[in-house]
PDB file of C-alpha atoms in Angstrom:
ATOM      1  CA  MET G   1      40.564   2.891  -1.656  1.00  0.00           C
ATOM      2  CA  LYS G   2      41.924   1.799  -4.910  1.00  0.00           C
ATOM      3  CA  SER G   3      45.192  -0.653  -5.190  1.00  0.00           C
ATOM      4  CA  THR G   4      47.583   0.691  -7.557  1.00  0.00           C
ATOM      5  CA  VAL G   5      48.323  -1.361 -10.615  1.00  0.00           C
ATOM      6  CA  ILE G   6      51.563  -1.301 -13.364  1.00  0.00           C
ATOM      7  CA  PHE G   7      50.887  -2.564 -16.822  1.00  0.00           C
ATOM      8  CA  ALA G   8      53.273  -3.311 -19.217  1.00  0.00           C
ATOM      9  CA  ASP G   9      53.824  -3.793 -22.958  1.00  0.00           C
ATOM     10  CA  LYS G  10      54.533  -7.727 -23.681  1.00  0.00           C
ATOM     11  CA  ASN G  11      57.923  -7.350 -24.842  1.00  0.00           C
ATOM     12  CA  GLN G  12      58.888  -5.247 -22.050  1.00  0.00           C
ATOM     13  CA  HIS G  13      57.331  -7.602 -19.334  1.00  0.00           C
ATOM     14  CA  GLU G  14      59.080 -10.457 -20.830  1.00  0.00           C
ATOM     15  CA  GLU G  15      62.699  -8.400 -20.881  1.00  0.00           C
ATOM     16  CA  GLU G  16      62.007  -7.321 -16.879  1.00  0.00           C
ATOM     17  CA  GLU G  17      61.812 -11.101 -16.480  1.00  0.00           C
ATOM     18  CA  LYS G  18      65.321 -11.952 -18.073  1.00  0.00           C
ATOM     19  CA  ASP G  19      66.939  -9.509 -15.693  1.00  0.00           C
ATOM     20  CA  VAL G  20      65.175 -10.517 -12.620  1.00  0.00           C
ATOM     21  CA  PRO G  21      68.001 -12.431 -10.182  1.00  0.00           C
ATOM     22  CA  LEU G  22      67.095 -16.293  -9.540  1.00  0.00           C
ATOM     23  CA  SER G  23      67.503 -15.826  -5.981  1.00  0.00           C
ATOM     24  CA  ARG G  24      64.504 -13.533  -5.700  1.00  0.00           C
ATOM     25  CA  PRO G  25      60.786 -14.774  -6.971  1.00  0.00           C
ATOM     26  CA  GLN G  26      59.542 -13.118 -10.356  1.00  0.00           C
ATOM     27  CA  ASN G  27      56.556 -10.941  -9.405  1.00  0.00           C
ATOM     28  CA  ALA G  28      57.415 -10.918  -5.706  1.00  0.00           C
ATOM     29  CA  SER G  29      56.643  -7.197  -5.182  1.00  0.00           C
ATOM     30  CA  LYS G  30      54.903  -5.854  -8.916  1.00  0.00           C
ATOM     31  CA  MET G  31      51.939  -7.074 -10.568  1.00  0.00           C
ATOM     32  CA  THR G  32      51.948  -6.618 -13.886  1.00  0.00           C
ATOM     33  CA  LEU G  33      48.747  -5.827 -16.370  1.00  0.00           C
ATOM     34  CA  SER G  34      48.125  -5.879 -20.540  1.00  0.00           C
ATOM     35  CA  ARG G  35      46.843  -2.439 -21.550  1.00  0.00           C
ATOM     36  CA  ASP G  36      43.458  -4.304 -22.584  1.00  0.00           C
ATOM     37  CA  GLU G  37      43.018  -5.466 -18.540  1.00  0.00           C
ATOM     38  CA  TYR G  38      44.199  -1.942 -17.248  1.00  0.00           C
ATOM     39  CA  ARG G  39      41.539  -0.606 -19.411  1.00  0.00           C
ATOM     40  CA  GLU G  40      39.165  -2.819 -18.065  1.00  0.00           C
ATOM     41  CA  VAL G  41      39.825  -2.251 -14.697  1.00  0.00           C
ATOM     42  CA  ILE G  42      40.315   1.613 -15.156  1.00  0.00           C
ATOM     43  CA  LYS G  43      36.408   1.324 -16.815  1.00  0.00           C
ATOM     44  CA  GLU G  44      34.877  -0.737 -14.030  1.00  0.00           C
ATOM     45  CA  ALA G  45      36.723   2.030 -11.540  1.00  0.00           C
ATOM     46  CA  TYR G  46      34.882   5.086 -13.623  1.00  0.00           C
ATOM     47  CA  LYS G  47      31.819   2.985 -13.386  1.00  0.00           C
ATOM     48  CA  GLU G  48      31.899   2.976  -9.449  1.00  0.00           C
ATOM     49  CA  GLY G  49      33.375   6.458  -9.191  1.00  0.00           C
ATOM     50  CA  ALA G  50      30.282   7.510 -11.191  1.00  0.00           C
ATOM     51  CA  ASN G  51      27.677   5.544  -9.170  1.00  0.00           C
ATOM     52  CA  ASP G  52      29.251   6.882  -5.659  1.00  0.00           C
ATOM     53  CA  ALA G  53      28.766  10.471  -7.020  1.00  0.00           C
ATOM     54  CA  MET G  54      25.167   9.390  -8.609  1.00  0.00           C
ATOM     55  CA  LYS G  55      24.426   8.223  -4.999  1.00  0.00           C
ATOM     56  CA  GLN G  56      25.862  11.585  -3.281  1.00  0.00           C
ATOM     57  CA  ASP G  57      23.724  13.780  -5.684  1.00  0.00           C
ATOM     58  CA  LYS G  58      20.638  11.909  -4.561  1.00  0.00           C
ATOM     59  CA  LYS G  59      21.482  13.431  -1.306  1.00  0.00           C
ATOM     60  CA  ASP G  60      21.400  16.957  -2.477  1.00  0.00           C
ATOM     61  CA  PRO G  61      18.200  18.544  -1.599  1.00  0.00           C
ATOM     62  CA  SER G  62      18.250  20.783  -4.165  1.00  0.00           C
ATOM     63  CA  LEU G  63      17.710  18.222  -6.717  1.00  0.00           C
ATOM     64  CA  SER G  64      14.228  17.588  -8.241  1.00  0.00           C
ATOM     65  CA  PRO G  65      12.087  14.814  -8.081  1.00  0.00           C
ATOM     66  CA  ALA G  66      12.512  14.430 -11.760  1.00  0.00           C
ATOM     67  CA  GLN G  67      16.358  14.649 -11.442  1.00  0.00           C
ATOM     68  CA  GLU G  68      16.392  12.319  -9.154  1.00  0.00           C
ATOM     69  CA  GLU G  69      14.405   9.984 -11.191  1.00  0.00           C
ATOM     70  CA  GLY G  70      17.193  10.601 -13.980  1.00  0.00           C
ATOM     71  CA  LEU G  71      19.736   9.826 -11.793  1.00  0.00           C
ATOM     72  CA  SER G  72      18.319   6.127 -10.527  1.00  0.00           C
ATOM     73  CA  GLU G  73      17.095   4.818 -14.094  1.00  0.00           C
ATOM     74  CA  ARG G  74      21.042   5.942 -15.210  1.00  0.00           C
ATOM     75  CA  GLU G  75      22.463   4.338 -12.405  1.00  0.00           C
ATOM     76  CA  HIS G  76      20.196   0.917 -13.230  1.00  0.00           C
ATOM     77  CA  GLY G  77      21.095   0.818 -16.638  1.00  0.00           C
ATOM     78  CA  GLU G  78      25.084   0.973 -15.892  1.00  0.00           C
ATOM     79  CA  ASN G  79      24.283  -1.763 -13.216  1.00  0.00           C
ATOM     80  CA  LYS G  80      22.413  -3.924 -15.560  1.00  0.00           C
ATOM     81  CA  GLU G  81      25.191  -3.572 -18.341  1.00  0.00           C
ATOM     82  CA  TYR G  82      27.758  -4.134 -15.610  1.00  0.00           C
ATOM     83  CA  ARG G  83      25.867  -7.548 -14.596  1.00  0.00           C
ATOM     84  CA  ASN G  84      25.409  -8.917 -18.215  1.00  0.00           C
ATOM     85  CA  ARG G  85      28.767  -7.946 -19.359  1.00  0.00           C
ATOM     86  CA  ASN G  86      30.398 -11.538 -18.958  1.00  0.00           C
ATOM     87  CA  LEU G  87      27.079 -13.238 -20.260  1.00  0.00           C
ATOM     88  CA  THR G  88      26.936 -15.376 -23.173  1.00  0.00           C
ATOM     89  CA  ALA G  89      24.059 -15.236 -25.707  1.00  0.00           C
ATOM     90  CA  ASP G  90      21.984 -17.613 -24.299  1.00  0.00           C
ATOM     91  CA  GLN G  91      22.044 -16.221 -20.957  1.00  0.00           C
ATOM     92  CA  LYS G  92      21.601 -12.270 -22.493  1.00  0.00           C
ATOM     93  CA  GLU G  93      18.363 -13.662 -24.114  1.00  0.00           C
ATOM     94  CA  GLY G  94      16.902 -15.666 -20.920  1.00  0.00           C
ATOM     95  CA  VAL G  95      17.545 -12.446 -19.111  1.00  0.00           C
ATOM     96  CA  LYS G  96      15.585 -10.322 -21.769  1.00  0.00           C
ATOM     97  CA  GLU G  97      12.544 -13.043 -21.468  1.00  0.00           C
ATOM     98  CA  GLY G  98      12.872 -12.398 -17.847  1.00  0.00           C
ATOM     99  CA  GLU G  99      12.572  -9.192 -17.813  1.00  0.00           C
ATOM    100  CA  LYS G 100       9.624  -9.106 -20.440  1.00  0.00           C
ATOM    101  CA  GLU G 101       7.816 -11.771 -18.286  1.00  0.00           C
ATOM    102  CA  ALA G 102       7.896  -9.453 -15.232  1.00  0.00           C
ATOM    103  CA  ALA G 103       6.993  -6.736 -17.069  1.00  0.00           C
ATOM    104  CA  LYS G 104       3.807  -8.473 -18.523  1.00  0.00           C
ATOM    105  CA  VAL G 105       2.879  -9.582 -14.548  1.00  0.00           C
ATOM    106  CA  GLU G 106       3.334  -5.773 -13.574  1.00  0.00           C
ATOM    107  CA  ALA G 107       1.013  -4.660 -16.482  1.00  0.00           C
ATOM    108  CA  GLN G 108      -1.662  -7.258 -15.347  1.00  0.00           C
ATOM    109  CA  LYS G 109      -1.220  -5.913 -11.782  1.00  0.00           C
ATOM    110  CA  ARG G 110      -1.957  -2.402 -12.640  1.00  0.00           C
ATOM    111  CA  GLU G 111      -4.875  -3.459 -14.703  1.00  0.00           C
ATOM    112  CA  GLU G 112      -6.668  -5.799 -12.083  1.00  0.00           C
ATOM    113  CA  THR G 113      -6.285  -2.652  -9.839  1.00  0.00           C
ATOM    114  CA  LYS G 114      -7.343  -0.379 -11.933  1.00  0.00           C
ATOM    115  CA  GLN G 115     -10.535  -2.552 -12.738  1.00  0.00           C
ATOM    116  CA  LYS G 116     -10.999  -3.233  -9.080  1.00  0.00           C
ATOM    117  CA  LEU G 117     -11.300   0.606  -8.462  1.00  0.00           C
ATOM    118  CA  GLN G 118     -13.334   1.120 -11.467  1.00  0.00           C
ATOM    119  CA  ALA G 119     -15.839  -1.520 -10.226  1.00  0.00           C
ATOM    120  CA  ILE G 120     -15.714   0.187  -6.791  1.00  0.00           C
ATOM    121  CA  ALA G 121     -16.115   3.724  -7.675  1.00  0.00           C
ATOM    122  CA  GLU G 122     -19.219   2.571 -10.172  1.00  0.00           C
ATOM    123  CA  ARG G 123     -21.264   0.489  -7.122  1.00  0.00           C
ATOM    124  CA  HIS G 124     -24.333   2.056  -6.185  1.00  0.00           C
ATOM    125  CA  ASP G 125     -24.229   1.997  -2.446  1.00  0.00           C
ATOM    126  CA  ILE G 126     -27.904   1.229  -1.299  1.00  0.00           C
ATOM    127  CA  GLU G 127     -29.312   3.237   1.683  1.00  0.00           C
ATOM    128  CA  ILE G 128     -30.893   0.572   3.813  1.00  0.00           C
ATOM    129  CA  LEU G 129     -32.037   3.005   7.082  1.00  0.00           C
ATOM    130  CA  ARG G 130     -32.233   6.643   7.798  1.00  0.00           C
ATOM    131  CA  ALA G 131     -33.497   7.455  11.243  1.00  0.00           C
ATOM    132  CA  LYS G 132     -33.035  10.716  13.103  1.00  0.00           C
ATOM    133  CA  THR G 133     -33.185  11.592  17.083  1.00  0.00           C
ATOM    134  CA  VAL G 134     -36.472  12.965  18.371  1.00  0.00           C
ATOM    135  CA  PHE G 135     -37.196  16.205  19.264  1.00  0.00           C
ATOM    136  CA  PRO G 136     -37.613  18.049  21.891  1.00  0.00           C
ATOM    137  CA  PHE G 137     -35.498  15.531  23.583  1.00  0.00           C
ATOM    138  CA  SER G 138     -32.566  16.329  20.917  1.00  0.00           C
ATOM    139  CA  ILE G 139     -33.119  20.155  20.249  1.00  0.00           C
ATOM    140  CA  PHE G 140     -31.025  19.843  17.085  1.00  0.00           C
ATOM    141  CA  PRO G 141     -32.200  16.245  16.001  1.00  0.00           C
ATOM    142  CA  ASP G 142     -29.095  14.315  14.798  1.00  0.00           C
ATOM    143  CA  THR G 143     -29.386  11.981  11.511  1.00  0.00           C
ATOM    144  CA  LEU G 144     -28.242   8.314  11.281  1.00  0.00           C
ATOM    145  CA  ILE G 145     -27.596   6.869   7.796  1.00  0.00           C
ATOM    146  CA  ILE G 146     -26.617   3.226   7.155  1.00  0.00           C
ATOM    147  CA  ASP G 147     -25.897   2.115   3.658  1.00  0.00           C
ATOM    148  CA  THR G 148     -24.416  -1.199   2.253  1.00  0.00           C
ATOM    149  CA  THR G 149     -20.674  -0.448   3.311  1.00  0.00           C
ATOM    150  CA  LYS G 150     -20.693   2.550   5.765  1.00  0.00           C
ATOM    151  CA  MET G 151     -22.564   4.185   8.448  1.00  0.00           C
ATOM    152  CA  THR G 152     -22.755   7.769   8.674  1.00  0.00           C
ATOM    153  CA  ILE G 153     -23.480   9.985  11.495  1.00  0.00           C
ATOM    154  CA  ILE G 154     -24.696  13.754  10.829  1.00  0.00           C
ATOM    155  CA  ARG G 155     -25.170  15.866  14.146  1.00  0.00           C
ATOM    156  CA  LYS G 156     -26.567  19.045  14.394  1.00  0.00           C
ATOM    157  CA  GLN G 157     -24.847  21.428  16.521  1.00  0.00           C
ATOM    158  CA  MET G 158     -26.465  24.981  15.656  1.00  0.00           C
ATOM    159  CA  PHE G 159     -28.297  26.368  12.900  1.00  0.00           C
ATOM    160  CA  ALA G 160     -26.531  25.451   9.749  1.00  0.00           C
ATOM    161  CA  THR G 161     -23.550  24.023  11.561  1.00  0.00           C
ATOM    162  CA  GLU G 162     -22.961  20.347  12.099  1.00  0.00           C
ATOM    163  CA  HIS G 163     -20.574  17.176  12.359  1.00  0.00           C
ATOM    164  CA  ILE G 164     -20.541  14.674  10.152  1.00  0.00           C
ATOM    165  CA  THR G 165     -18.818  11.264  11.186  1.00  0.00           C
ATOM    166  CA  THR G 166     -18.329   8.708   8.333  1.00  0.00           C
ATOM    167  CA  ILE G 167     -17.526   5.109   9.624  1.00  0.00           C
ATOM    168  CA  PRO G 168     -17.057   2.127   7.458  1.00  0.00           C
ATOM    169  CA  ILE G 169     -18.626  -0.734   8.010  1.00  0.00           C
ATOM    170  CA  LYS G 170     -15.428  -3.073   7.736  1.00  0.00           C
ATOM    171  CA  ASP G 171     -14.202  -1.031  10.493  1.00  0.00           C
ATOM    172  CA  VAL G 172     -17.235  -2.115  13.167  1.00  0.00           C
ATOM    173  CA  ALA G 173     -16.581  -4.021  15.586  1.00  0.00           C
ATOM    174  CA  ASP G 174     -20.030  -4.059  17.467  1.00  0.00           C
ATOM    175  CA  ALA G 175     -23.115  -2.482  17.744  1.00  0.00           C
ATOM    176  CA  THR G 176     -25.512  -2.592  21.114  1.00  0.00           C
ATOM    177  CA  VAL G 177     -28.987  -1.139  22.406  1.00  0.00           C
ATOM    178  CA  GLN G 178     -29.893   0.358  25.522  1.00  0.00           C
ATOM    179  CA  THR G 179     -33.193   1.052  25.688  1.00  0.00           C
ATOM    180  CA  ALA G 180     -35.332   3.244  27.691  1.00  0.00           C
ATOM    181  CA  LEU G 181     -39.576   3.303  27.682  1.00  0.00           C
ATOM    182  CA  PHE G 182     -40.097   4.461  23.716  1.00  0.00           C
ATOM    183  CA  LEU G 183     -36.467   6.128  23.449  1.00  0.00           C
ATOM    184  CA  ALA G 184     -32.876   4.262  23.031  1.00  0.00           C
ATOM    185  CA  THR G 185     -29.376   4.430  22.488  1.00  0.00           C
ATOM    186  CA  LEU G 186     -27.292   3.132  19.819  1.00  0.00           C
ATOM    187  CA  THR G 187     -23.586   2.179  20.689  1.00  0.00           C
ATOM    188  CA  VAL G 188     -21.355   1.751  18.072  1.00  0.00           C
ATOM    189  CA  SER G 189     -17.882   0.283  18.455  1.00  0.00           C
ATOM    190  CA  TYR G 190     -14.973   0.362  15.506  1.00  0.00           C
ATOM    191  CA  MET G 191     -11.764   0.741  14.757  1.00  0.00           C
ATOM    192  CA  PRO G 192     -10.545   2.664  12.080  1.00  0.00           C
ATOM    193  CA  GLN G 193      -7.447   0.634  10.751  1.00  0.00           C
ATOM    194  CA  ALA G 194      -6.585   2.424   7.925  1.00  0.00           C
ATOM    195  CA  SER G 195      -5.464   5.297  10.098  1.00  0.00           C
ATOM    196  CA  ASN G 196      -4.106   3.692  13.276  1.00  0.00           C
ATOM    197  CA  PRO G 197      -3.248   0.213  12.390  1.00  0.00           C
ATOM    198  CA  MET G 198      -1.763  -0.585  15.822  1.00  0.00           C
ATOM    199  CA  MET G 199      -5.097   0.450  17.665  1.00  0.00           C
ATOM    200  CA  ILE G 200      -5.996  -2.237  20.351  1.00  0.00           C
ATOM    201  CA  LYS G 201      -8.974  -0.620  22.181  1.00  0.00           C
ATOM    202  CA  PRO G 202     -12.179   0.360  19.869  1.00  0.00           C
ATOM    203  CA  ILE G 203     -13.351   3.740  19.598  1.00  0.00           C
ATOM    204  CA  GLU G 204     -17.332   4.126  20.653  1.00  0.00           C
ATOM    205  CA  ASP G 205     -19.834   6.647  19.220  1.00  0.00           C
ATOM    206  CA  HIS G 206     -22.816   6.949  20.816  1.00  0.00           C
ATOM    207  CA  ILE G 207     -26.530   8.210  19.264  1.00  0.00           C
ATOM    208  CA  THR G 208     -29.068   9.064  22.053  1.00  0.00           C
ATOM    209  CA  CYS G 209     -32.538   9.867  21.753  1.00  0.00           C
ATOM    210  CA  LEU G 210     -33.012   7.727  18.940  1.00  0.00           C
ATOM    211  CA  LYS G 211     -36.790   5.823  18.786  1.00  0.00           C
ATOM    212  CA  ARG G 212     -36.680   2.429  20.342  1.00  0.00           C
ATOM    213  CA  GLU G 213     -37.462   0.745  17.074  1.00  0.00           C
ATOM    214  CA  ASP G 214     -34.919   2.668  14.917  1.00  0.00           C
ATOM    215  CA  ALA G 215     -32.362   1.904  17.267  1.00  0.00           C
ATOM    216  CA  ILE G 216     -32.836  -1.654  17.342  1.00  0.00           C
ATOM    217  CA  ARG G 217     -33.355  -1.878  13.651  1.00  0.00           C
ATOM    218  CA  ALA G 218     -30.227  -0.308  13.164  1.00  0.00           C
ATOM    219  CA  LYS G 219     -28.530  -2.540  15.674  1.00  0.00           C
ATOM    220  CA  ASN G 220     -29.877  -5.725  13.373  1.00  0.00           C
ATOM    221  CA  ILE G 221     -28.519  -3.870  10.276  1.00  0.00           C
ATOM    222  CA  ILE G 222     -25.076  -3.583  11.355  1.00  0.00           C
ATOM    223  CA  LYS G 223     -25.069  -6.935  13.057  1.00  0.00           C
ATOM    224  CA  GLY G 224     -26.575  -8.187   9.938  1.00  0.00           C
ATOM    225  CA  ILE G 225     -23.914  -6.774   7.578  1.00  0.00           C
ATOM    226  CA  LEU G 226     -21.168  -7.598   9.040  1.00  0.00           C
ATOM    227  CA  VAL G 227     -22.226 -11.226   9.608  1.00  0.00           C
ATOM    228  CA  ALA G 228     -23.022 -11.025   5.500  1.00  0.00           C
ATOM    229  CA  HIS G 229     -18.835  -9.606   5.225  1.00  0.00           C
ATOM    230  CA  ALA G 230     -17.706 -12.587   7.224  1.00  0.00           C
ATOM    231  CA  GLU G 231     -19.074 -15.069   5.271  1.00  0.00           C
ATOM    232  CA  ASP G 232     -18.073 -13.260   2.049  1.00  0.00           C
ATOM    233  CA  ILE G 233     -21.490 -12.410   0.723  1.00  0.00           C
ATOM    234  CA  ASP G 234     -21.370  -9.341  -1.513  1.00  0.00           C
ATOM    235  CA  ILE G 235     -24.786  -7.381  -0.548  1.00  0.00           C
ATOM    236  CA  ALA G 236     -24.092  -4.783  -2.824  1.00  0.00           C
ATOM    237  CA  LYS G 237     -25.316  -7.517  -5.816  1.00  0.00           C
ATOM    238  CA  LEU G 238     -28.819  -7.921  -3.683  1.00  0.00           C
ATOM    239  CA  THR G 239     -31.901  -5.649  -4.710  1.00  0.00           C
ATOM    240  CA  PRO G 240     -32.760  -3.484  -1.625  1.00  0.00           C
ATOM    241  CA  GLU G 241     -35.571  -5.248  -0.676  1.00  0.00           C
ATOM    242  CA  GLU G 242     -33.536  -8.354  -0.841  1.00  0.00           C
ATOM    243  CA  ILE G 243     -30.856  -6.559   1.326  1.00  0.00           C
ATOM    244  CA  ILE G 244     -33.205  -5.480   4.217  1.00  0.00           C
ATOM    245  CA  ASN G 245     -35.114  -8.694   4.620  1.00  0.00           C
ATOM    246  CA  VAL G 246     -31.652 -10.734   4.606  1.00  0.00           C
ATOM    247  CA  ILE G 247     -29.591  -8.459   6.689  1.00  0.00           C
ATOM    248  CA  GLU G 248     -32.167  -7.819   9.151  1.00  0.00           C
ATOM    249  CA  LYS G 249     -32.574 -11.584   9.735  1.00  0.00           C
ATOM    250  CA  PHE G 250     -28.860 -12.174   9.921  1.00  0.00           C
ATOM    251  CA  GLY G 251     -28.629  -9.490  12.562  1.00  0.00           C
ATOM    252  CA  GLY G 252     -31.963  -9.852  14.693  1.00  0.00           C
ATOM    253  CA  SER G 253     -31.885 -10.705  18.409  1.00  0.00           C
ATOM    254  CA  GLN G 254     -34.007 -12.667  20.843  1.00  0.00           C
ATOM    255  CA  GLY G 255     -35.694 -10.842  23.404  1.00  0.00           C
ATOM    256  CA  VAL G 256     -35.822  -7.483  21.768  1.00  0.00           C
ATOM    257  CA  ALA G 257     -38.917  -5.997  20.511  1.00  0.00           C
TER     258      ALA G 257
END
């Protein structure tokens, strides 16, 4: 609640001071302001009330996002004017320079983000491996595709029906192979951090009935890509032949043939 103030002209104030008894301290129960000071108080109270009203309007669900943005900009402008009111000319110039520098830094960040997105969009993901499960052990053969950034598992459920799973390589935690005669099962453990950052236990995906050599090669490729990422090697800049040779060498295991 606002406190009450009383204003008076200078002459009136002097006359009232003469009439005050000596036994009572002057201005003991009354505060006086000049007209200019009173106007400043009224202006500040008006601004504060306007800001409170705008904040209340923001809570109105009937306002559109554009209206809310306009209110926010207006409130920011009034707050800025209030803050700069008592600044000297040099201080105001410093504030302007700071705002220009902040705008320049923000523009630079936006440009860097734009260039990074453009580079990702223009980057060609090189397919390293494509393998299918063995028929008739798998009536509707599944397909495993591994490229430089992700692995894709396409599961055929029936004619013209399929389920596609895409796993970014950066989310893969491990890859293992279980062999039996000429067939093998590839198990991929991954943690989709983008959808659930608090996930602790990885998800396991099994691709069964792969050819033995395809499963082992897929495991070596996945392991090799993980090693390359851990060493900050951008394999997307290599040729397909270099990628295959280097990646499989990185992920190779002794005792598996």
